[in-house]
Amino acid sequence: MIDLSVKEIYTIVGLLMLILAVFTYSHNKKLTLVFGISGAYLVLNYFLPKNLFFDIVSFVVLITPFVYARVYKKSLLD
């Protein structure tokens, strides 16, 4: 069993978000920007000190792209 810390999981998810941003670049610029910024922050979070504030911000940054995609789903399909 792999034993990963929360910061390591956020970093892996951040890298996946950056990869997703690269593949969606030509389709929707706003979604690419949201996923790119969120992924970059989650990767950089690995180097920030362990603090409750940074953990809360990381969680918010983690769910923001998916909330954005859910709210603006109709305009994303155009």
mmCIF file of N, CA and C in Angstrom:
data_model
loop_
_atom_site.group_PDB
_atom_site.id
_atom_site.type_symbol
_atom_site.label_atom_id
_atom_site.label_comp_id
_atom_site.label_asym_id
_atom_site.label_seq_id
_atom_site.Cartn_x
_atom_site.Cartn_y
_atom_site.Cartn_z
ATOM 1 N N MET A 1 0.840 -1.178 0.000
ATOM 2 C CA MET A 1 0.000 0.000 0.000
ATOM 3 C C MET A 1 0.883 1.238 0.000
ATOM 4 N N ILE A 2 0.563 2.176 -0.847
ATOM 5 C CA ILE A 2 1.336 3.414 -0.930
ATOM 6 C C ILE A 2 0.825 4.375 0.130
ATOM 7 N N ASP A 3 1.725 4.925 0.910
ATOM 8 C CA ASP A 3 1.366 5.850 1.977
ATOM 9 C C ASP A 3 1.731 7.269 1.533
ATOM 10 N N LEU A 4 0.730 8.036 1.078
ATOM 11 C CA LEU A 4 0.956 9.391 0.600
ATOM 12 C C LEU A 4 0.381 10.396 1.583
ATOM 13 N N SER A 5 1.072 11.513 1.733
ATOM 14 C CA SER A 5 0.540 12.588 2.562
ATOM 15 C C SER A 5 -0.443 13.419 1.741
ATOM 16 N N VAL A 6 -1.158 14.291 2.412
ATOM 17 C CA VAL A 6 -2.139 15.141 1.740
ATOM 18 C C VAL A 6 -1.447 16.052 0.734
ATOM 19 N N LYS A 7 -0.290 16.600 1.097
ATOM 20 C CA LYS A 7 0.434 17.484 0.176
ATOM 21 C C LYS A 7 0.877 16.732 -1.075
ATOM 22 N N GLU A 8 1.288 15.502 -0.927
ATOM 23 C CA GLU A 8 1.695 14.715 -2.093
ATOM 24 C C GLU A 8 0.501 14.415 -2.994
ATOM 25 N N ILE A 9 -0.655 14.154 -2.409
ATOM 26 C CA ILE A 9 -1.858 13.914 -3.208
ATOM 27 C C ILE A 9 -2.251 15.183 -3.945
ATOM 28 N N TYR A 10 -2.215 16.353 -3.261
ATOM 29 C CA TYR A 10 -2.513 17.627 -3.919
ATOM 30 C C TYR A 10 -1.541 17.886 -5.068
ATOM 31 N N THR A 11 -0.289 17.527 -4.898
ATOM 32 C CA THR A 11 0.699 17.727 -5.949
ATOM 33 C C THR A 11 0.387 16.844 -7.165
ATOM 34 N N ILE A 12 0.027 15.609 -6.921
ATOM 35 C CA ILE A 12 -0.330 14.708 -8.019
ATOM 36 C C ILE A 12 -1.563 15.218 -8.749
ATOM 37 N N VAL A 13 -2.570 15.653 -7.997
ATOM 38 C CA VAL A 13 -3.779 16.199 -8.618
ATOM 39 C C VAL A 13 -3.446 17.477 -9.392
ATOM 40 N N GLY A 14 -2.554 18.301 -8.847
ATOM 41 C CA GLY A 14 -2.138 19.515 -9.543
ATOM 42 C C GLY A 14 -1.463 19.215 -10.868
ATOM 43 N N LEU A 15 -0.608 18.211 -10.879
ATOM 44 C CA LEU A 15 0.035 17.818 -12.130
ATOM 45 C C LEU A 15 -0.986 17.303 -13.143
ATOM 46 N N LEU A 16 -1.962 16.550 -12.666
ATOM 47 C CA LEU A 16 -3.014 16.072 -13.568
ATOM 48 C C LEU A 16 -3.839 17.227 -14.114
ATOM 49 N N MET A 17 -4.081 18.254 -13.286
ATOM 50 C CA MET A 17 -4.820 19.429 -13.760
ATOM 51 C C MET A 17 -4.022 20.194 -14.808
ATOM 52 N N LEU A 18 -2.729 20.292 -14.620
ATOM 53 C CA LEU A 18 -1.898 20.955 -15.626
ATOM 54 C C LEU A 18 -1.909 20.187 -16.944
ATOM 55 N N ILE A 19 -1.855 18.870 -16.862
ATOM 56 C CA ILE A 19 -1.922 18.053 -18.071
ATOM 57 C C ILE A 19 -3.280 18.225 -18.752
ATOM 58 N N LEU A 20 -4.343 18.256 -17.970
ATOM 59 C CA LEU A 20 -5.669 18.483 -18.529
ATOM 60 C C LEU A 20 -5.761 19.862 -19.173
ATOM 61 N N ALA A 21 -5.131 20.861 -18.575
ATOM 62 C CA ALA A 21 -5.134 22.206 -19.143
ATOM 63 C C ALA A 21 -4.434 22.227 -20.499
ATOM 64 N N VAL A 22 -3.389 21.461 -20.640
ATOM 65 C CA VAL A 22 -2.671 21.402 -21.918
ATOM 66 C C VAL A 22 -3.558 20.799 -23.002
ATOM 67 N N PHE A 23 -4.305 19.750 -22.672
ATOM 68 C CA PHE A 23 -5.135 19.091 -23.675
ATOM 69 C C PHE A 23 -6.406 19.860 -24.008
ATOM 70 N N THR A 24 -6.879 20.738 -23.119
ATOM 71 C CA THR A 24 -8.094 21.508 -23.399
ATOM 72 C C THR A 24 -7.771 22.902 -23.903
ATOM 73 N N TYR A 25 -6.512 23.190 -24.171
ATOM 74 C CA TYR A 25 -6.107 24.558 -24.530
ATOM 75 C C TYR A 25 -6.805 25.071 -25.778
ATOM 76 N N SER A 26 -6.906 24.268 -26.783
ATOM 77 C CA SER A 26 -7.463 24.756 -28.045
ATOM 78 C C SER A 26 -8.979 24.894 -28.004
ATOM 79 N N HIS A 27 -9.635 24.242 -27.078
ATOM 80 C CA HIS A 27 -11.091 24.248 -27.048
ATOM 81 C C HIS A 27 -11.665 25.422 -26.254
ATOM 82 N N ASN A 28 -11.172 25.654 -25.060
ATOM 83 C CA ASN A 28 -11.753 26.685 -24.208
ATOM 84 C C ASN A 28 -10.647 27.367 -23.408
ATOM 85 N N LYS A 29 -10.416 28.627 -23.689
ATOM 86 C CA LYS A 29 -9.309 29.354 -23.062
ATOM 87 C C LYS A 29 -9.554 29.613 -21.575
ATOM 88 N N LYS A 30 -10.810 29.947 -21.200
ATOM 89 C CA LYS A 30 -11.100 30.237 -19.788
ATOM 90 C C LYS A 30 -10.927 28.999 -18.924
ATOM 91 N N LEU A 31 -11.429 27.875 -19.394
ATOM 92 C CA LEU A 31 -11.293 26.637 -18.630
ATOM 93 C C LEU A 31 -9.823 26.237 -18.515
ATOM 94 N N THR A 32 -9.073 26.439 -19.573
ATOM 95 C CA THR A 32 -7.640 26.155 -19.545
ATOM 96 C C THR A 32 -6.940 27.020 -18.515
ATOM 97 N N LEU A 33 -7.304 28.288 -18.457
ATOM 98 C CA LEU A 33 -6.704 29.201 -17.488
ATOM 99 C C LEU A 33 -7.025 28.784 -16.060
ATOM 100 N N VAL A 34 -8.268 28.417 -15.797
ATOM 101 C CA VAL A 34 -8.674 28.008 -14.451
ATOM 102 C C VAL A 34 -7.955 26.723 -14.038
ATOM 103 N N PHE A 35 -7.926 25.732 -14.923
ATOM 104 C CA PHE A 35 -7.234 24.484 -14.605
ATOM 105 C C PHE A 35 -5.725 24.702 -14.479
ATOM 106 N N GLY A 36 -5.157 25.539 -15.318
ATOM 107 C CA GLY A 36 -3.717 25.799 -15.260
ATOM 108 C C GLY A 36 -3.299 26.485 -13.974
ATOM 109 N N ILE A 37 -4.032 27.520 -13.581
ATOM 110 C CA ILE A 37 -3.697 28.235 -12.337
ATOM 111 C C ILE A 37 -3.905 27.330 -11.133
ATOM 112 N N SER A 38 -5.000 26.587 -11.125
ATOM 113 C CA SER A 38 -5.261 25.678 -10.007
ATOM 114 C C SER A 38 -4.191 24.593 -9.909
ATOM 115 N N GLY A 39 -3.838 24.022 -11.028
ATOM 116 C CA GLY A 39 -2.804 22.988 -11.025
ATOM 117 C C GLY A 39 -1.454 23.526 -10.589
ATOM 118 N N ALA A 40 -1.108 24.730 -11.056
ATOM 119 C CA ALA A 40 0.173 25.324 -10.670
ATOM 120 C C ALA A 40 0.211 25.604 -9.174
ATOM 121 N N TYR A 41 -0.896 26.111 -8.615
ATOM 122 C CA TYR A 41 -0.909 26.366 -7.175
ATOM 123 C C TYR A 41 -0.772 25.072 -6.388
ATOM 124 N N LEU A 42 -1.466 24.024 -6.822
ATOM 125 C CA LEU A 42 -1.390 22.760 -6.086
ATOM 126 C C LEU A 42 0.007 22.160 -6.142
ATOM 127 N N VAL A 43 0.708 22.347 -7.239
ATOM 128 C CA VAL A 43 2.092 21.870 -7.312
ATOM 129 C C VAL A 43 2.983 22.727 -6.413
ATOM 130 N N LEU A 44 2.805 24.044 -6.458
ATOM 131 C CA LEU A 44 3.607 24.931 -5.609
ATOM 132 C C LEU A 44 3.284 24.759 -4.130
ATOM 133 N N ASN A 45 2.085 24.291 -3.827
ATOM 134 C CA ASN A 45 1.689 24.074 -2.433
ATOM 135 C C ASN A 45 2.608 23.062 -1.745
ATOM 136 N N TYR A 46 3.182 22.174 -2.502
ATOM 137 C CA TYR A 46 4.091 21.183 -1.924
ATOM 138 C C TYR A 46 5.288 21.855 -1.247
ATOM 139 N N PHE A 47 5.677 23.021 -1.750
ATOM 140 C CA PHE A 47 6.846 23.714 -1.219
ATOM 141 C C PHE A 47 6.493 24.750 -0.159
ATOM 142 N N LEU A 48 5.200 24.992 0.067
ATOM 143 C CA LEU A 48 4.784 25.938 1.097
ATOM 144 C C LEU A 48 4.817 25.267 2.462
ATOM 145 N N PRO A 49 4.936 26.051 3.531
ATOM 146 C CA PRO A 49 4.955 25.436 4.865
ATOM 147 C C PRO A 49 3.603 24.809 5.207
ATOM 148 N N LYS A 50 3.647 23.793 6.049
ATOM 149 C CA LYS A 50 2.402 23.136 6.464
ATOM 150 C C LYS A 50 1.663 24.069 7.413
ATOM 151 N N ASN A 51 0.497 24.507 6.951
ATOM 152 C CA ASN A 51 -0.273 25.488 7.688
ATOM 153 C C ASN A 51 -1.746 25.252 7.375
ATOM 154 N N LEU A 52 -2.621 25.492 8.337
ATOM 155 C CA LEU A 52 -4.049 25.280 8.123
ATOM 156 C C LEU A 52 -4.584 26.192 7.027
ATOM 157 N N PHE A 53 -4.105 27.421 6.976
ATOM 158 C CA PHE A 53 -4.552 28.363 5.953
ATOM 159 C C PHE A 53 -4.257 27.833 4.550
ATOM 160 N N PHE A 54 -3.025 27.362 4.328
ATOM 161 C CA PHE A 54 -2.656 26.835 3.016
ATOM 162 C C PHE A 54 -3.442 25.568 2.679
ATOM 163 N N ASP A 55 -3.784 24.772 3.702
ATOM 164 C CA ASP A 55 -4.586 23.574 3.460
ATOM 165 C C ASP A 55 -5.998 23.931 3.015
ATOM 166 N N ILE A 56 -6.577 24.955 3.627
ATOM 167 C CA ILE A 56 -7.925 25.394 3.247
ATOM 168 C C ILE A 56 -7.910 25.973 1.843
ATOM 169 N N VAL A 57 -6.912 26.812 1.543
ATOM 170 C CA VAL A 57 -6.797 27.392 0.199
ATOM 171 C C VAL A 57 -6.596 26.284 -0.829
ATOM 172 N N SER A 58 -5.815 25.278 -0.508
ATOM 173 C CA SER A 58 -5.582 24.166 -1.431
ATOM 174 C C SER A 58 -6.874 23.415 -1.734
ATOM 175 N N PHE A 59 -7.691 23.203 -0.718
ATOM 176 C CA PHE A 59 -8.959 22.519 -0.935
ATOM 177 C C PHE A 59 -9.878 23.347 -1.825
ATOM 178 N N VAL A 60 -9.940 24.651 -1.577
ATOM 179 C CA VAL A 60 -10.774 25.534 -2.397
ATOM 180 C C VAL A 60 -10.273 25.548 -3.840
ATOM 181 N N VAL A 61 -8.953 25.627 -4.007
ATOM 182 C CA VAL A 61 -8.371 25.620 -5.355
ATOM 183 C C VAL A 61 -8.624 24.287 -6.045
ATOM 184 N N LEU A 62 -8.673 23.224 -5.283
ATOM 185 C CA LEU A 62 -8.913 21.897 -5.846
ATOM 186 C C LEU A 62 -10.316 21.771 -6.431
ATOM 187 N N ILE A 63 -11.321 22.334 -5.765
ATOM 188 C CA ILE A 63 -12.693 22.174 -6.249
ATOM 189 C C ILE A 63 -13.134 23.288 -7.192
ATOM 190 N N THR A 64 -12.422 24.417 -7.243
ATOM 191 C CA THR A 64 -12.828 25.557 -8.066
ATOM 192 C C THR A 64 -12.994 25.224 -9.552
ATOM 193 N N PRO A 65 -12.068 24.540 -10.213
ATOM 194 C CA PRO A 65 -12.260 24.261 -11.646
ATOM 195 C C PRO A 65 -13.495 23.415 -11.936
ATOM 196 N N PHE A 66 -13.804 22.504 -11.046
ATOM 197 C CA PHE A 66 -14.952 21.633 -11.275
ATOM 198 C C PHE A 66 -16.261 22.377 -11.028
ATOM 199 N N VAL A 67 -16.275 23.283 -10.053
ATOM 200 C CA VAL A 67 -17.450 24.132 -9.837
ATOM 201 C C VAL A 67 -17.624 25.068 -11.032
ATOM 202 N N TYR A 68 -16.520 25.628 -11.507
ATOM 203 C CA TYR A 68 -16.572 26.504 -12.687
ATOM 204 C C TYR A 68 -17.139 25.754 -13.891
ATOM 205 N N ALA A 69 -16.663 24.549 -14.113
ATOM 206 C CA ALA A 69 -17.141 23.759 -15.248
ATOM 207 C C ALA A 69 -18.617 23.398 -15.083
ATOM 208 N N ARG A 70 -19.036 23.151 -13.868
ATOM 209 C CA ARG A 70 -20.443 22.810 -13.615
ATOM 210 C C ARG A 70 -21.357 24.012 -13.857
ATOM 211 N N VAL A 71 -20.952 25.192 -13.388
ATOM 212 C CA VAL A 71 -21.782 26.386 -13.514
ATOM 213 C C VAL A 71 -21.856 26.854 -14.954
ATOM 214 N N TYR A 72 -20.718 26.832 -15.649
ATOM 215 C CA TYR A 72 -20.664 27.333 -17.023
ATOM 216 C C TYR A 72 -20.685 26.212 -18.051
ATOM 217 N N LYS A 73 -21.355 25.109 -17.721
ATOM 218 C CA LYS A 73 -21.365 23.936 -18.598
ATOM 219 C C LYS A 73 -21.954 24.267 -19.981
ATOM 220 N N LYS A 74 -22.994 25.049 -20.015
ATOM 221 C CA LYS A 74 -23.631 25.347 -21.297
ATOM 222 C C LYS A 74 -22.696 26.129 -22.221
ATOM 223 N N SER A 75 -21.975 27.109 -21.668
ATOM 224 C CA SER A 75 -21.055 27.891 -22.524
ATOM 225 C C SER A 75 -19.805 27.096 -22.872
ATOM 226 N N LEU A 76 -19.465 26.080 -22.094
ATOM 227 C CA LEU A 76 -18.285 25.274 -22.401
ATOM 228 C C LEU A 76 -18.538 24.358 -23.600
ATOM 229 N N LEU A 77 -19.790 24.014 -23.822
ATOM 230 C CA LEU A 77 -20.108 23.114 -24.928
ATOM 231 C C LEU A 77 -20.162 23.827 -26.270
ATOM 232 N N ASP A 78 -20.191 25.142 -26.270
ATOM 233 C CA ASP A 78 -20.250 25.918 -27.529
ATOM 234 C C ASP A 78 -18.919 25.995 -28.214
#
